[in-house]
Coordinates of C-alpha atoms in Angstrom, one line a residue:
X919 CA -32.8 -31.2 31.9
X920 CA -33.4 -29.7 28.3
X921 CA -33.9 -25.8 30.3
X922 CA -30.4 -26.4 31.6
X923 CA -28.4 -27.4 28.6
X924 CA -30.1 -24.7 26.4
X925 CA -29.9 -21.8 29.2
X926 CA -25.9 -23.1 28.9
X927 CA -25.6 -23.1 25.2
X928 CA -26.5 -20.1 25.6
X929 CA -24.1 -18.9 27.7
X930 CA -21.4 -20.0 26.0
X931 CA -22.6 -18.0 23.3
X932 CA -23.3 -14.5 25.4
X933 CA -19.1 -15.4 26.5
X934 CA -18.8 -16.4 23.0
X935 CA -19.7 -12.9 21.5
X936 CA -17.8 -11.1 24.9
X937 CA -14.3 -12.4 23.3
X938 CA -14.7 -11.7 19.7
X939 CA -15.1 -7.9 20.8
X940 CA -12.1 -8.0 23.7
X941 CA -10.1 -9.6 21.2
X942 CA -12.2 -6.7 18.8
X943 CA -11.0 -4.0 21.3
X944 CA -7.6 -5.2 22.0
X945 CA -6.5 -4.7 18.6
X946 CA -8.4 -2.1 17.6
X947 CA -6.6 -0.3 20.2
X948 CA -2.8 -1.7 19.0
X949 CA -3.6 -0.7 15.4
X950 CA -5.0 2.6 16.3
X951 CA -2.4 3.9 19.3
X952 CA -0.1 4.8 16.6
X953 CA -1.3 6.6 15.2
X954 CA -2.9 8.5 18.3
X955 CA 0.4 8.9 19.3
X956 CA 1.6 10.6 16.6
X957 CA -1.5 13.2 16.1
X958 CA -1.0 14.4 19.6
X959 CA 3.6 14.6 19.6
X960 CA 2.3 16.9 16.0
X961 CA -0.2 18.8 18.0
X962 CA 2.6 19.4 20.7
X963 CA 4.8 22.6 20.7
X964 CA 8.1 21.7 21.2
X965 CA 8.8 21.6 25.4
X966 CA 5.8 19.7 25.2
X967 CA 7.6 16.8 23.3
X968 CA 10.6 15.9 25.9
X969 CA 8.4 16.1 28.8
X970 CA 8.3 13.5 31.3
X971 CA 5.9 11.2 32.8
X972 CA 4.4 11.0 29.1
X973 CA 1.5 13.2 28.4
X974 CA -1.0 11.5 25.9
X975 CA -3.2 14.8 25.4
X976 CA -1.2 18.0 24.9
X977 CA -1.8 20.6 27.1
X978 CA -0.8 23.5 24.8
X979 CA -2.8 21.6 21.4
X980 CA -0.8 23.7 18.5
X981 CA -0.1 23.5 14.9
X982 CA 2.4 25.0 14.9
X983 CA 4.8 21.7 13.9
X984 CA 2.7 22.4 10.7
X985 CA 3.0 26.0 10.1
X986 CA 6.8 25.0 10.2
X987 CA 6.4 21.8 8.1
X988 CA 4.8 24.2 5.1
X989 CA 7.4 27.0 5.4
X990 CA 10.9 25.6 6.1
X991 CA 10.5 22.7 3.7
X992 CA 9.4 22.0 0.4
X993 CA 6.9 19.1 1.8
X994 CA 4.5 20.2 -1.4
X995 CA 6.6 19.0 -4.0
X996 CA 7.3 16.5 -1.9
X997 CA 4.0 15.3 -1.8
X998 CA 3.4 15.7 -5.7
X999 CA 6.9 14.0 -6.9
X1000 CA 4.6 10.6 -3.9
X1001 CA 2.0 10.8 -5.7
X1002 CA 3.5 11.0 -9.4
X1003 CA 5.3 8.0 -9.1
X1004 CA 3.1 6.2 -7.1
X1005 CA 0.1 6.7 -9.5
X1006 CA 2.4 6.4 -12.2
X1007 CA 3.5 3.1 -11.1
X1008 CA 0.3 2.1 -10.5
X1009 CA -0.8 2.5 -13.9
X1010 CA 1.8 1.0 -15.1
X1011 CA 1.2 -2.3 -13.6
X1012 CA -2.2 -2.9 -13.2
X1013 CA -2.4 -2.5 -17.1
X1014 CA 0.5 -5.2 -18.1
X1015 CA -0.7 -7.4 -15.6
X1016 CA -3.8 -7.3 -16.8
X1017 CA -3.2 -7.9 -20.0
X1018 CA -0.6 -10.5 -18.5
X1019 CA -2.6 -12.4 -15.9
X1020 CA -5.9 -12.5 -19.5
X1021 CA -3.5 -14.7 -20.7
X1022 CA -1.7 -16.1 -18.8
X1023 CA -5.4 -17.8 -17.3
X1024 CA -7.2 -18.6 -21.4
X1025 CA -4.6 -19.0 -23.2
X1026 CA -2.1 -22.1 -21.8
X1027 CA 1.5 -22.7 -23.4
X1028 CA 4.0 -24.9 -23.5
X1029 CA 6.0 -23.5 -19.9
X1030 CA 3.6 -21.5 -18.9
X1031 CA 3.9 -22.5 -14.9
X1032 CA 8.1 -22.0 -15.4
X1033 CA 6.6 -17.7 -16.4
X1034 CA 4.8 -17.4 -13.4
X1035 CA 7.2 -19.1 -10.9
X1036 CA 9.7 -17.4 -12.4
X1037 CA 8.4 -14.6 -11.7
X1038 CA 6.8 -15.1 -8.2
X1039 CA 10.4 -15.9 -8.0
X1040 CA 12.0 -12.8 -8.3
X1041 CA 9.9 -11.5 -5.1
X1042 CA 12.0 -13.5 -2.7
X1043 CA 15.6 -12.0 -3.9
X1044 CA 15.5 -8.7 -1.6
X1045 CA 14.8 -4.9 -2.7
X1046 CA 19.1 -4.1 -0.6
X1047 CA 20.1 -6.7 -3.6
X1048 CA 19.5 -5.0 -6.8
X1049 CA 20.0 -1.2 -5.6
X1050 CA 23.2 -1.5 -6.7
X1051 CA 22.8 -2.5 -10.6
X1052 CA 19.3 -0.2 -10.8
X1053 CA 22.3 2.8 -9.5
X1054 CA 24.1 1.7 -12.6
X1055 CA 21.7 0.4 -15.1
X1056 CA 19.9 4.9 -14.6
X1057 CA 22.8 6.3 -14.4
X1058 CA 24.2 4.8 -17.6
X1059 CA 20.8 6.1 -19.1
X1060 CA 20.8 9.2 -17.7
X1061 CA 17.4 9.0 -15.1
X1062 CA 19.2 8.9 -12.4
X1063 CA 17.8 11.7 -9.8
X1064 CA 15.0 11.8 -12.0
X1065 CA 11.2 10.1 -11.5
X1066 CA 11.4 8.1 -14.3
X1067 CA 14.1 6.6 -12.2
X1068 CA 11.2 5.8 -10.4
X1069 CA 8.3 4.4 -11.8
X1070 CA 11.1 2.4 -13.7
X1071 CA 12.0 0.9 -11.0
X1072 CA 8.6 0.4 -8.7
X1073 CA 7.0 -0.7 -12.4
X1074 CA 9.8 -4.1 -12.0
X1075 CA 9.1 -4.8 -8.8
X1076 CA 4.8 -4.4 -9.0
X1077 CA 4.4 -6.7 -11.6
X1078 CA 4.9 -10.2 -10.4
X1079 CA 3.0 -9.9 -7.8
X1080 CA 0.5 -8.0 -9.2
X1081 CA 0.3 -10.7 -12.3
X1082 CA -0.8 -13.1 -9.5
X1083 CA -3.4 -11.6 -8.2
X1084 CA -4.7 -10.4 -11.1
X1085 CA -4.8 -14.6 -12.8
X1086 CA -6.1 -15.6 -9.5
X1087 CA -8.8 -13.5 -9.6
X1088 CA -9.4 -13.7 -13.3
X1089 CA -9.1 -18.1 -12.7
X1090 CA -12.4 -17.3 -11.1
X1091 CA -14.4 -16.2 -14.2
X1092 CA -15.8 -18.3 -16.4
X1093 CA -14.8 -19.6 -19.8
X1094 CA -17.6 -19.9 -20.6
X1095 CA -18.0 -16.4 -20.9
X1096 CA -15.3 -16.0 -23.3
X1097 CA -17.1 -18.5 -26.6
X1098 CA -20.1 -16.6 -26.0
X1099 CA -18.2 -13.6 -26.6
X1100 CA -16.9 -14.4 -28.9
X1101 CA -19.4 -16.8 -30.7
X1102 CA -21.1 -13.4 -30.7
X1103 CA -18.6 -11.8 -33.2
X1104 CA -16.1 -10.7 -31.0
X1105 CA -12.3 -11.2 -31.6
X1106 CA -9.7 -12.0 -28.6
X1107 CA -9.1 -8.1 -28.1
X1108 CA -12.6 -7.1 -27.9
X1109 CA -13.4 -9.8 -25.4
X1110 CA -10.8 -8.8 -23.3
X1111 CA -11.0 -5.0 -23.1
X1112 CA -15.6 -5.3 -23.7
X1113 CA -16.5 -7.8 -21.8
X1114 CA -13.3 -9.5 -19.0
X1115 CA -12.1 -5.8 -18.1
X1116 CA -15.1 -4.3 -16.1
X1117 CA -16.3 -7.9 -14.7
X1118 CA -12.4 -8.6 -13.4
X1119 CA -12.5 -4.8 -11.1
X1120 CA -12.7 -6.0 -7.6
X1121 CA -9.0 -7.8 -8.8
X1122 CA -8.1 -4.5 -10.8
X1123 CA -8.9 -2.3 -7.6
X1124 CA -7.1 -4.5 -5.5
X1125 CA -4.5 -4.8 -7.9
X1126 CA -3.8 -0.6 -8.0
X1127 CA -4.0 -0.2 -4.3
X1128 CA -1.5 -2.4 -3.5
X1129 CA 0.8 -1.3 -6.0
X1130 CA 0.5 3.1 -5.2
X1131 CA 0.7 1.9 -1.5
X1132 CA 3.8 0.1 -1.8
X1133 CA 5.2 3.6 -4.6
X1134 CA 3.1 5.8 -1.9
X1135 CA 5.2 3.5 1.6
X1136 CA 9.1 3.0 -0.2
X1137 CA 11.8 4.1 0.9
X1138 CA 15.3 2.0 -0.2
X1139 CA 15.6 2.9 -4.4
X1140 CA 14.1 6.8 -3.6
X1141 CA 16.6 8.2 -1.3
X1142 CA 19.8 6.1 -3.2
X1143 CA 18.2 6.9 -7.1
X1144 CA 17.0 11.4 -6.4
X1145 CA 19.8 13.2 -4.9
X1146 CA 17.6 17.1 -4.6
X1147 CA 15.9 18.6 -3.3
X1148 CA 12.9 19.3 -6.1
X1149 CA 13.3 14.8 -6.7
X1150 CA 12.7 13.7 -2.9
X1151 CA 10.0 12.0 -2.3
X1152 CA 7.5 12.6 1.1
X1153 CA 9.8 9.1 2.6
X1154 CA 13.1 11.1 1.8
X1155 CA 11.7 14.7 2.8
X1156 CA 10.8 13.0 6.2
X1157 CA 14.1 11.6 7.2
X1158 CA 15.8 15.2 6.3
X1159 CA 13.7 15.9 9.6
X1160 CA 16.8 13.5 11.3
X1161 CA 19.6 16.4 12.2
X1162 CA 22.7 16.1 13.4
X1163 CA 22.1 16.9 16.8
X1164 CA 18.5 17.0 17.4
X1165 CA 15.0 15.4 15.8
X1166 CA 12.5 18.2 15.5
X1167 CA 9.0 15.3 17.2
X1168 CA 6.6 17.6 16.6
X1169 CA 7.3 18.2 13.6
X1170 CA 8.5 14.7 11.9
X1171 CA 5.6 13.7 13.9
X1172 CA 3.1 16.3 11.2
X1173 CA 5.0 15.1 8.8
X1174 CA 4.4 11.6 8.9
X1175 CA -0.3 12.4 10.2
X1176 CA 0.4 14.4 6.3
X1177 CA 1.8 11.4 4.2
X1178 CA -0.2 8.3 6.1
X1179 CA -3.3 10.0 4.9
X1180 CA -3.5 9.7 1.3
X1181 CA -3.3 5.9 2.1
X1182 CA -5.9 6.1 5.2
X1183 CA -8.2 7.6 2.5
X1184 CA -7.0 5.3 -1.0
X1185 CA -8.3 2.2 1.9
X1186 CA -11.8 3.6 3.1
X1187 CA -13.1 4.1 -0.3
X1188 CA -12.2 1.0 -1.5
X1189 CA -11.2 -1.1 1.2
X1190 CA -14.4 -3.3 0.0
X1191 CA -13.0 -3.8 -3.5
X1192 CA -9.6 -4.9 -1.8
X1193 CA -10.6 -7.3 0.0
X1194 CA -13.0 -9.1 -2.2
X1195 CA -9.9 -8.6 -4.6
X1196 CA -7.8 -10.4 -2.5
X1197 CA -10.1 -12.5 -1.3
X1198 CA -11.0 -14.6 -4.1
X1199 CA -7.4 -14.7 -6.0
X1200 CA -5.9 -15.9 -2.7
X1201 CA -8.5 -18.7 -2.7
X1202 CA -8.1 -19.9 -6.8

């Protein structure tokens, strides 16, 4: 009876592992299939993109779509614009949110909880409702069709959630660390910059990745607040590949593949910080 029970337990463990691996395999295929299709289509000649039945693997692989993409439109400028806007928005959001979150986490004052709720309440407003307001403000300020209009807009949208993430992470750091530094003679400012800042690095990285990805992938504000070819971000540049009567699907997929590389590389190298930072903030 005992041996049968042990064999049954081993069978359950084996079945559980098989179920786990099969589920992970299906999820992986489901997630990676679109990327495989984008890569496959980008390597096809235009004649193969409309072939039926569908060819999953290019019959005659070519990089002509990538050459066409770079030679006909200034995708280098689009990428630089996206990188500048995303990095600038990320740096401002991380700097301001880390200091704001430190103040909200360490210094209690009347209405502090309402401040946090008000910040999160702004995230409940659909961005489309703010589109006309931002357009009028940026036009009145003389910032329309500039990258700074996008940076200001993205930063305003990123700050509330960034503060929330950073505060959740800072709440996990013991206050004793601050008190020990104050006893050793540090000012409150030095406590933050010299003691707390190195400790909350995973939270900072998580917030930075979140901010960068949101700014990099944003399309609507970039489409409305820019009007010249020299100010377009990569998303807007890709959108203009849709012609009135035809679409060069292989070139469109090639542009999408190039645009997806920076976020993928960023997540690949900093994924452990992202997971630990978001988990700590969420659990707290």
